[in-house]
Coordinates of C-alpha atoms in Angstrom, one line a residue:
M646 CA -84.6 49.2 60.5
R647 CA -83.7 48.5 56.9
L648 CA -80.2 49.2 55.5
W649 CA -78.8 49.4 51.9
C650 CA -75.2 49.4 50.7
G651 CA -73.6 51.0 47.7
I652 CA -70.1 50.2 46.3
D653 CA -68.3 52.5 43.8
W654 CA -65.7 50.1 42.3
A655 CA -62.3 51.0 40.9
E656 CA -59.2 49.2 39.8
N657 CA -57.2 49.5 43.0
H658 CA -59.8 50.4 45.7
H659 CA -63.6 50.5 46.3
D660 CA -65.7 53.0 48.2
V661 CA -68.5 51.6 50.4
S662 CA -71.5 53.5 51.8
V663 CA -74.3 52.2 54.0
V664 CA -77.6 54.2 54.4
D665 CA -80.7 53.7 56.5
E666 CA -84.4 54.3 55.8
T667 CA -84.0 58.0 56.4
G668 CA -81.2 58.3 53.8
R669 CA -78.6 59.0 56.5
Q670 CA -75.2 57.6 55.8
R671 CA -74.3 55.2 58.7
V672 CA -71.0 53.9 57.4
R673 CA -68.4 55.2 54.9
L674 CA -65.4 53.0 54.1
R675 CA -62.7 52.6 51.5
I676 CA -61.3 49.1 50.9
E677 CA -58.5 47.8 48.8
D678 CA -59.0 45.5 45.9
T679 CA -57.5 42.6 47.7
A680 CA -58.6 39.5 49.6
G681 CA -58.0 41.5 52.8
G682 CA -60.2 44.3 51.6
F683 CA -63.0 41.9 50.7
G684 CA -62.7 40.4 54.2
Q685 CA -63.3 44.0 55.6
L686 CA -66.4 44.3 53.4
M687 CA -67.8 41.0 54.5
S688 CA -67.3 41.9 58.2
L689 CA -69.0 45.2 57.6
L690 CA -72.0 43.5 55.9
A691 CA -72.2 41.0 58.7
E692 CA -72.4 43.7 61.3
Q693 CA -75.0 45.6 59.4
N694 CA -77.1 42.5 58.8
V695 CA -77.5 42.2 62.6
I696 CA -79.1 45.7 62.6
S697 CA -81.1 45.4 59.4
E698 CA -84.5 43.8 59.3
E699 CA -83.6 42.1 56.0
P700 CA -80.2 41.1 54.4
V701 CA -78.3 44.2 53.2
T702 CA -78.6 44.5 49.5
V703 CA -75.6 45.8 47.6
A704 CA -75.7 48.1 44.6
I705 CA -72.7 48.3 42.2
E706 CA -72.2 49.5 38.6
T707 CA -70.9 46.3 37.1
A708 CA -71.6 42.6 37.2
K709 CA -68.2 41.7 36.0
G710 CA -64.9 41.2 37.9
L711 CA -63.7 39.5 41.0
L712 CA -65.6 41.6 43.5
P713 CA -69.1 40.9 42.1
A714 CA -68.2 37.3 41.6
A715 CA -67.0 37.0 45.2
L716 CA -70.1 38.8 46.6
R717 CA -72.4 36.5 44.6
A718 CA -70.5 33.4 45.8
A719 CA -70.9 34.6 49.4
G720 CA -74.7 34.8 48.9
V721 CA -74.9 38.6 49.1
P722 CA -78.0 40.1 47.3
L723 CA -76.3 42.1 44.5
I724 CA -77.9 44.5 42.0
A725 CA -76.0 45.9 39.0
I726 CA -77.2 49.4 38.1
N727 CA -76.4 51.0 34.7
P728 CA -73.8 53.8 35.1
L729 CA -76.0 56.1 33.0
A730 CA -78.9 55.7 35.5
V731 CA -76.5 56.4 38.3
S732 CA -75.4 59.6 36.6
R733 CA -79.1 60.7 36.4
Y734 CA -79.7 59.9 40.1
R735 CA -76.5 61.9 41.0
D736 CA -78.0 65.1 39.7
R737 CA -80.7 64.9 42.4
H738 CA -78.0 65.1 45.1
S739 CA -75.6 67.4 43.4
P740 CA -77.1 70.0 41.0
S741 CA -73.6 71.5 40.6
R742 CA -72.6 68.1 39.0
A743 CA -69.9 67.6 41.5
K744 CA -68.6 64.0 41.6
S745 CA -66.6 61.9 43.9
D746 CA -66.1 58.2 44.5
T747 CA -67.5 58.4 48.0
G748 CA -70.5 60.4 46.7
D749 CA -71.2 57.8 44.0
A750 CA -71.2 55.0 46.6
F751 CA -73.7 57.1 48.6
V752 CA -75.9 57.6 45.5
L753 CA -75.9 53.9 44.7
A754 CA -77.1 53.1 48.2
N755 CA -79.8 55.7 47.9
I756 CA -81.0 54.3 44.6
L757 CA -81.9 51.1 46.3
R758 CA -83.5 53.0 49.2
T759 CA -85.8 55.1 47.0
D760 CA -86.5 52.7 44.1
P761 CA -86.1 49.1 45.3
H762 CA -89.0 48.0 43.1
A763 CA -87.3 49.2 39.9
H764 CA -84.2 47.0 40.3
R765 CA -83.8 43.3 40.5
P766 CA -80.9 41.2 41.9
L767 CA -78.5 39.6 39.4
P768 CA -79.7 36.2 38.2
V769 CA -78.3 33.2 40.1
D770 CA -76.9 31.2 37.2
S771 CA -75.1 28.0 37.8
E772 CA -71.3 27.7 37.6
L773 CA -71.7 25.7 34.4
A774 CA -73.9 28.4 32.8
Q775 CA -71.4 31.0 33.8
S776 CA -68.6 29.1 32.1
I777 CA -70.7 28.8 28.9
H778 CA -71.2 32.5 29.1
V779 CA -67.4 33.1 29.2
L780 CA -66.6 30.7 26.4
A781 CA -69.5 31.7 24.1
R782 CA -68.5 35.4 24.3
A783 CA -64.8 34.5 23.8
H784 CA -65.6 32.4 20.8
Q785 CA -67.7 35.2 19.2
D786 CA -64.9 37.7 19.9
A787 CA -62.4 35.3 18.3
V788 CA -64.7 35.1 15.2
W789 CA -64.8 38.9 15.0
D790 CA -61.0 39.0 15.4
R791 CA -60.6 36.5 12.6
M792 CA -62.8 38.6 10.3
Q793 CA -60.9 41.8 11.2
V794 CA -57.5 40.3 10.5
A795 CA -58.7 38.8 7.2
N796 CA -60.1 42.2 6.1
K797 CA -56.7 43.8 7.0
L798 CA -54.9 41.2 4.9
R799 CA -57.3 41.7 2.0
S800 CA -56.7 45.4 2.1
V801 CA -52.9 44.9 1.9
L802 CA -53.2 42.3 -0.9
R803 CA -55.4 44.6 -2.9
E804 CA -52.5 47.1 -3.1
Y805 CA -50.0 44.8 -4.6
Y806 CA -51.4 41.3 -5.2
P807 CA -54.8 41.4 -6.9
T808 CA -54.3 38.2 -8.8
F809 CA -54.3 36.3 -5.5
L810 CA -57.5 37.9 -4.4
A811 CA -59.0 36.8 -7.8
A812 CA -57.9 33.2 -7.1
F813 CA -59.3 33.1 -3.5
A814 CA -62.5 34.6 -2.4
E815 CA -62.1 33.7 1.3
L816 CA -58.6 34.3 2.8
A817 CA -59.4 32.4 6.0
T818 CA -59.6 29.0 4.3
R819 CA -56.8 26.6 4.8
E820 CA -56.0 26.4 1.1
A821 CA -55.7 30.2 0.7
R822 CA -53.4 30.5 3.7
A823 CA -51.2 27.6 2.5
V824 CA -50.8 29.1 -1.0
L825 CA -50.1 32.6 0.4
H826 CA -47.4 31.1 2.7
L827 CA -45.9 29.5 -0.5
A828 CA -46.1 32.6 -2.6
P829 CA -46.5 35.9 -0.6
A830 CA -45.6 38.1 -3.6
P831 CA -46.6 38.3 -7.3
A832 CA -43.0 37.5 -8.3
Q833 CA -43.2 34.2 -6.4
G834 CA -46.7 33.5 -7.6
Q835 CA -45.7 33.7 -11.2
L836 CA -42.9 31.2 -10.6
V837 CA -44.8 28.7 -8.5
R838 CA -45.1 25.2 -9.9
R839 CA -48.1 23.0 -10.0
A840 CA -46.3 20.3 -7.9
S841 CA -45.6 22.9 -5.2
L842 CA -49.3 24.0 -5.2
T843 CA -50.4 20.3 -5.0
A844 CA -48.2 19.8 -2.0
A845 CA -49.5 22.9 -0.3
L846 CA -53.1 21.9 -0.8
R847 CA -52.4 18.4 0.6
R848 CA -50.7 19.9 3.7
A849 CA -53.8 22.1 4.1
G850 CA -55.9 18.9 4.2
R851 CA -57.4 19.0 0.7
T852 CA -58.2 15.5 -0.5
R853 CA -60.6 15.9 -3.5
G854 CA -60.5 17.8 -6.7
I855 CA -56.8 18.7 -6.2
S856 CA -55.8 18.7 -9.9
A857 CA -58.6 21.0 -11.0
T858 CA -58.1 23.4 -8.1
V859 CA -54.3 23.5 -8.7
E860 CA -54.9 24.3 -12.4
Q861 CA -57.3 27.1 -11.5
I862 CA -54.9 28.6 -8.9
H863 CA -51.9 28.2 -11.2
T864 CA -53.7 30.0 -14.0
G865 CA -54.9 32.8 -11.7
L866 CA -51.5 33.5 -10.2
H867 CA -49.9 33.6 -13.7
Q868 CA -52.3 36.4 -14.9
D869 CA -50.7 39.7 -15.8
Q870 CA -51.1 42.5 -13.3
L871 CA -49.7 45.9 -12.4
R872 CA -46.7 45.7 -10.1
Q873 CA -45.3 47.9 -7.3
P874 CA -41.6 48.8 -7.4
P875 CA -39.5 45.8 -6.2
R876 CA -38.6 47.1 -2.8
V877 CA -42.1 48.4 -2.1
E878 CA -43.5 45.0 -3.2
A879 CA -41.1 43.2 -0.9
A880 CA -42.2 45.4 2.0
M881 CA -45.8 44.8 1.3
A882 CA -45.2 41.1 1.1
A883 CA -43.5 41.2 4.6
H884 CA -46.6 43.1 5.9
A885 CA -48.9 40.5 4.4
S886 CA -46.9 37.7 5.9
A887 CA -47.2 39.2 9.3
L888 CA -50.9 39.5 8.9
L889 CA -51.1 35.9 7.6
H890 CA -49.4 34.6 10.7
A891 CA -51.9 36.6 12.8
L892 CA -54.7 35.1 10.7
D893 CA -53.4 31.6 11.3
T894 CA -53.5 32.3 15.1
A895 CA -57.0 33.7 14.9
V896 CA -58.3 30.7 13.0
A897 CA -56.7 28.3 15.5
N898 CA -58.2 30.3 18.4
V899 CA -61.7 30.0 16.9
A900 CA -61.2 26.2 16.5
R901 CA -59.9 25.8 20.1
L902 CA -62.7 27.9 21.7
E903 CA -65.4 26.2 19.6
A904 CA -64.2 22.8 20.8
A905 CA -64.1 24.0 24.5
L906 CA -67.6 25.6 24.1
A907 CA -69.1 22.4 22.6
E908 CA -67.7 20.3 25.4
V909 CA -69.1 22.5 28.1
F910 CA -72.4 23.2 26.4
E911 CA -73.2 19.5 25.9
Q912 CA -72.9 19.0 29.7
H913 CA -75.7 21.5 30.5
P914 CA -79.2 20.0 31.1
D915 CA -80.8 22.7 28.9
A916 CA -78.7 21.7 25.9
E917 CA -81.0 19.0 24.7
I918 CA -84.1 21.3 24.8
I919 CA -82.3 24.1 23.0
T920 CA -80.8 22.0 20.3
S921 CA -84.3 20.3 19.7
F922 CA -85.3 23.6 18.0
P923 CA -84.8 23.7 14.3
G924 CA -81.7 25.7 13.3
L925 CA -80.0 25.7 16.7
S926 CA -76.9 23.6 17.0
T927 CA -73.9 23.8 19.4
V928 CA -72.5 27.3 18.8
L929 CA -75.7 29.2 18.2
G930 CA -77.5 27.3 21.0
A931 CA -74.6 28.0 23.4
R932 CA -74.7 31.7 22.6
I933 CA -78.4 31.9 23.4
L934 CA -78.0 29.9 26.6
A935 CA -75.0 32.1 27.6
E936 CA -77.0 35.3 27.3
I937 CA -80.3 34.1 29.0
G938 CA -78.6 32.0 31.6
D939 CA -80.3 29.1 33.5
D940 CA -81.9 31.0 36.3
R941 CA -85.6 30.5 35.2
T942 CA -86.8 33.2 37.6
R943 CA -85.0 35.9 35.6
F944 CA -87.7 36.3 33.0
A945 CA -91.2 36.1 34.6
S946 CA -92.7 35.8 31.1
A947 CA -91.7 35.4 27.5
R948 CA -92.3 39.1 27.0
G949 CA -89.3 39.9 29.2
L950 CA -87.1 37.6 27.2
K951 CA -88.2 39.1 23.9
A952 CA -87.6 42.6 25.1
F953 CA -84.2 41.6 26.4
A954 CA -83.2 40.2 23.0
G955 CA -84.6 43.2 21.2
T956 CA -86.9 41.1 18.9
A957 CA -90.1 42.7 20.4
P958 CA -90.9 46.1 18.9
V959 CA -91.2 49.2 21.1
T960 CA -94.0 51.8 20.9
R961 CA -93.3 55.5 21.2
A962 CA -96.6 57.5 21.6
S963 CA -96.8 61.2 22.1
G964 CA -100.0 63.2 21.4
M965 CA -101.5 62.2 18.1
K966 CA -98.3 60.5 16.9
T967 CA -97.6 56.8 17.4
L968 CA -94.5 55.0 16.1
V969 CA -93.6 51.3 16.4
T970 CA -89.9 50.7 15.9
R971 CA -87.4 48.0 16.6
R972 CA -85.9 48.0 20.0
V973 CA -82.5 49.6 20.2
V974 CA -81.7 49.1 23.9
R975 CA -81.2 45.4 24.2
N976 CA -78.7 42.6 24.7
K977 CA -76.9 43.0 21.3
R978 CA -75.2 39.6 21.5
L979 CA -78.5 37.8 22.1
G980 CA -80.2 39.9 19.4
Q981 CA -77.5 39.0 16.9
A982 CA -77.8 35.3 17.8
A983 CA -81.5 35.4 17.4
Y984 CA -81.1 37.1 14.0
L985 CA -78.6 34.5 12.8
W986 CA -81.1 31.8 14.0
A987 CA -83.7 32.9 11.5
L988 CA -82.3 31.6 8.3
P989 CA -81.4 28.0 9.4
M990 CA -84.8 27.9 11.2
I991 CA -86.6 28.8 7.9
A992 CA -84.6 26.0 6.1
H993 CA -85.3 23.3 8.7
S994 CA -88.9 24.1 9.8
P995 CA -91.8 24.1 7.3
G996 CA -93.9 26.1 9.8
A997 CA -91.2 28.8 10.2
H998 CA -90.8 29.0 6.4
A999 CA -94.5 29.5 6.0
H1000 CA -94.6 32.2 8.8
F1001 CA -91.6 34.0 7.2
A1002 CA -93.2 33.9 3.7
T1003 CA -96.4 35.3 5.1
R1004 CA -94.6 38.2 6.7
R1005 CA -92.7 38.9 3.5
E1006 CA -96.0 38.9 1.5
R1007 CA -97.4 41.5 3.9
G1008 CA -94.6 43.9 3.0
D1009 CA -92.0 43.2 5.7
S1010 CA -88.3 43.5 4.8
Y1011 CA -86.0 40.5 5.4
S1012 CA -84.8 41.9 8.7
A1013 CA -88.3 42.7 9.9
A1014 CA -89.6 39.3 8.9
A1015 CA -86.6 37.6 10.5
R1016 CA -87.1 39.5 13.8
N1017 CA -90.8 38.6 13.8
L1018 CA -90.0 35.0 13.3
T1019 CA -87.3 34.8 16.0
N1020 CA -89.6 36.8 18.3
R1021 CA -92.1 34.0 18.1
A1022 CA -89.3 31.4 18.4
L1023 CA -87.9 33.0 21.6
G1024 CA -91.4 32.8 23.2
M1025 CA -91.5 29.1 22.3
L1026 CA -88.0 28.6 23.7
H1027 CA -89.0 30.3 27.0
H1028 CA -92.0 28.0 27.3
C1029 CA -90.0 24.9 26.6
L1030 CA -87.3 25.8 29.1
Q1031 CA -89.9 26.6 31.8
T1032 CA -91.9 23.4 31.3
R1033 CA -88.9 21.1 30.3
Q1034 CA -90.3 20.2 27.0
H1035 CA -88.7 19.6 23.6
Y1036 CA -89.7 21.4 20.5
D1037 CA -92.7 20.1 18.6
E1038 CA -93.3 21.4 15.1
N1039 CA -97.0 20.6 15.2
K1040 CA -97.6 22.6 18.3
A1041 CA -95.3 25.4 17.3
F1042 CA -96.9 26.0 13.9
P1043 CA -100.3 24.3 13.7
N1044 CA -101.8 23.9 10.3
R1045 CA -98.6 25.0 8.6
H1046 CA -96.4 22.0 8.6
H1047 CA -97.5 21.1 5.0
Q1048 CA -95.5 24.0 3.6
P1049 CA -92.2 23.1 1.8
V1050 CA -88.9 24.2 3.2
T1051 CA -86.2 25.8 1.1
S1052 CA -83.7 22.9 1.4
G1053 CA -83.0 19.9 3.5
K1054 CA -80.0 21.4 5.2
P1055 CA -78.6 25.0 5.0
L1056 CA -75.1 25.4 3.9
A1057 CA -72.7 27.1 6.3
G1058 CA -72.1 30.0 3.9
Q1059 CA -75.8 30.7 3.8
V1060 CA -75.9 32.1 7.4
Y1061 CA -76.1 35.8 6.7
Q1062 CA -75.1 38.4 9.3
E1063 CA -76.0 42.1 9.1
T1064 CA -74.3 44.7 11.2
E1065 CA -76.4 46.5 13.9
A1066 CA -76.5 49.8 11.9
Q1067 CA -78.0 48.1 8.8
H1068 CA -81.3 47.1 10.5
A1069 CA -83.9 49.6 9.3
P1070 CA -86.6 50.7 11.8
T1071 CA -90.0 49.1 11.4
T1072 CA -93.0 51.5 11.5
T1073 CA -96.7 51.1 11.5
T1074 CA -96.8 52.1 7.8
T1075 CA -98.3 49.4 5.6
N1076 CA -96.4 48.7 2.4
A1077 CA -97.8 47.2 -0.8
K1078 CA -97.8 43.4 -1.0
R1079 CA -95.0 41.9 -3.0
S1080 CA -94.2 38.4 -4.1
V1081 CA -91.5 36.4 -2.2
T1082 CA -88.6 35.7 -4.5
S1083 CA -85.9 34.7 -1.9
I1084 CA -85.6 34.2 1.8
A1085 CA -82.1 35.9 1.7
P1086 CA -81.7 39.6 2.3
P1087 CA -81.4 41.6 -1.0
A1088 CA -77.8 42.2 -2.0
N1089 CA -78.4 45.8 -2.6
K1090 CA -79.8 46.5 0.9
A1091 CA -77.6 44.5 3.2
R1092 CA -74.0 43.6 3.3
L1093 CA -73.7 39.8 3.5
K1094 CA -71.3 38.3 6.0
T1095 CA -70.8 34.8 7.3
E1096 CA -69.5 33.6 10.5
A1097 CA -69.3 30.0 9.4
Q1098 CA -65.8 30.3 7.8
P1099 CA -63.7 27.1 7.5
A1100 CA -61.4 26.6 10.4

C-alpha cells in the first residue's frame, strides 16, 4: 500500500491528512505550530511509513518557514505546490467552491496520489547555499529599500529645495547626505560657508577634488529659487531630515549585507566557477547561485534552468496562429539577475559583444538581445557547474573572440536595470535590420536605473 500526506499550514496550527491509493482518508489531524506539534507529526509519519511501501511524501503550499525547514532537515520527502494549482484541484472535489483547512489538506494529499509525476520534491541544497539564498535576497531587498527611501526624499526636496537636487544627482551618495545634514533647508543652504562644506565632504570620505566640488556645491546652493512659507519650509525640512536618517540606515544595511554575502559566497565551492564567467562578480554571482541552488539534480538539462530564469521564450500555438513571446511565469529574481548580467558580460567578453551586436543587427530590441545572450550564458553556466569546469572564452564563442569589446571594465553606473513591466514581448515578426549605435537601452524606451549606488 502506498500513502501520501498533505499539510495545510497556518500561523498557529496545521491540518494534516493522509490518504491511501484508493483516495480514502486514513488519518486527519490538527497540530499546533510548536515543537510538540512537530513531534506529533513525525510520530504520525513514522507510523504511516511502516504501512506504506515507500516513504510517505508530504505536500505543502510553501517552501518557507520553520515547518518545511524542519521536515527537510528530518529527511522527509517534501513537495511544495503552488496555491493556485491547489485551488484548481479543489474544484474537482467541491464544485460548490466550499473551502476548509481540513479539506485543503485532503486535496494536497490527493494531488500527490493522482499526479505524482507532475511534481518534484524540493531541491536538497546545502546549508551554505541556503544561507547564501537568505543573504542574497535580503541584500536585494535592502537595495530596493534604499532606492525607495531615496525616491521619497527626492519627492520631498522637489517641493521646497530644488537647488539641492540640481547640485546632487544621486541622493544616496555620502557627499549628498553629508551636505543635506549640514543644510536641510534653503535658508541654511544659502548661508553655508565653503569651510563647512569642505569639512562635510572630508567627513564623508572625500579626498580628491574637494575644492572644485565645494565651489560647485556652494554655487548651486546659492542660486535663487522659489520659497515656501517659513513654517511650511521648516516642516518640510523636518520631513526631509527624517527621510535622510532612514536613507543613512538603508545605505548602511546594504553595506553590511553585502559584506556578509561576500564572506559566505566566497566559501562556496561553486563560487570560483561562477565568478570565472565574464561580468559575474560577488553580488551578481551570489544572486544567481542563491536562486539555482547547489543541488545539481534540480535541473536535468540547461533547458530547465533557462525556463526557470525566464530567458527562454515560450510558444503559444492555437489553430493557424503561432506566437513566440517572453516567458512571464518564471523566477523573477533570477530573471532580473540574468538581465543585469548582460551589460557587464558584453563589456568583458568579445564573443558576447559580437553575439549581442548580431542580435541587434537582426532587429532585436536591447531587452530581447540581452535575454538571448543571457539565455545562452545560462546554458554555459549549467554545463560548467555540472562538469566542474571554468569558463573558456574560446569554447563559449568560437570564431568570435577577435571582436572588440566596448571597454576594458564597465563602470558601476553603467549597469542598467529595467522594471519587469517595461520588457516588451518578443514575437516571430521580423523587423528591418538597423545599425547598432549603442549597447545601452534607448533612453526613450526604457527607464534607466542602477543598483550600483555608492555605499
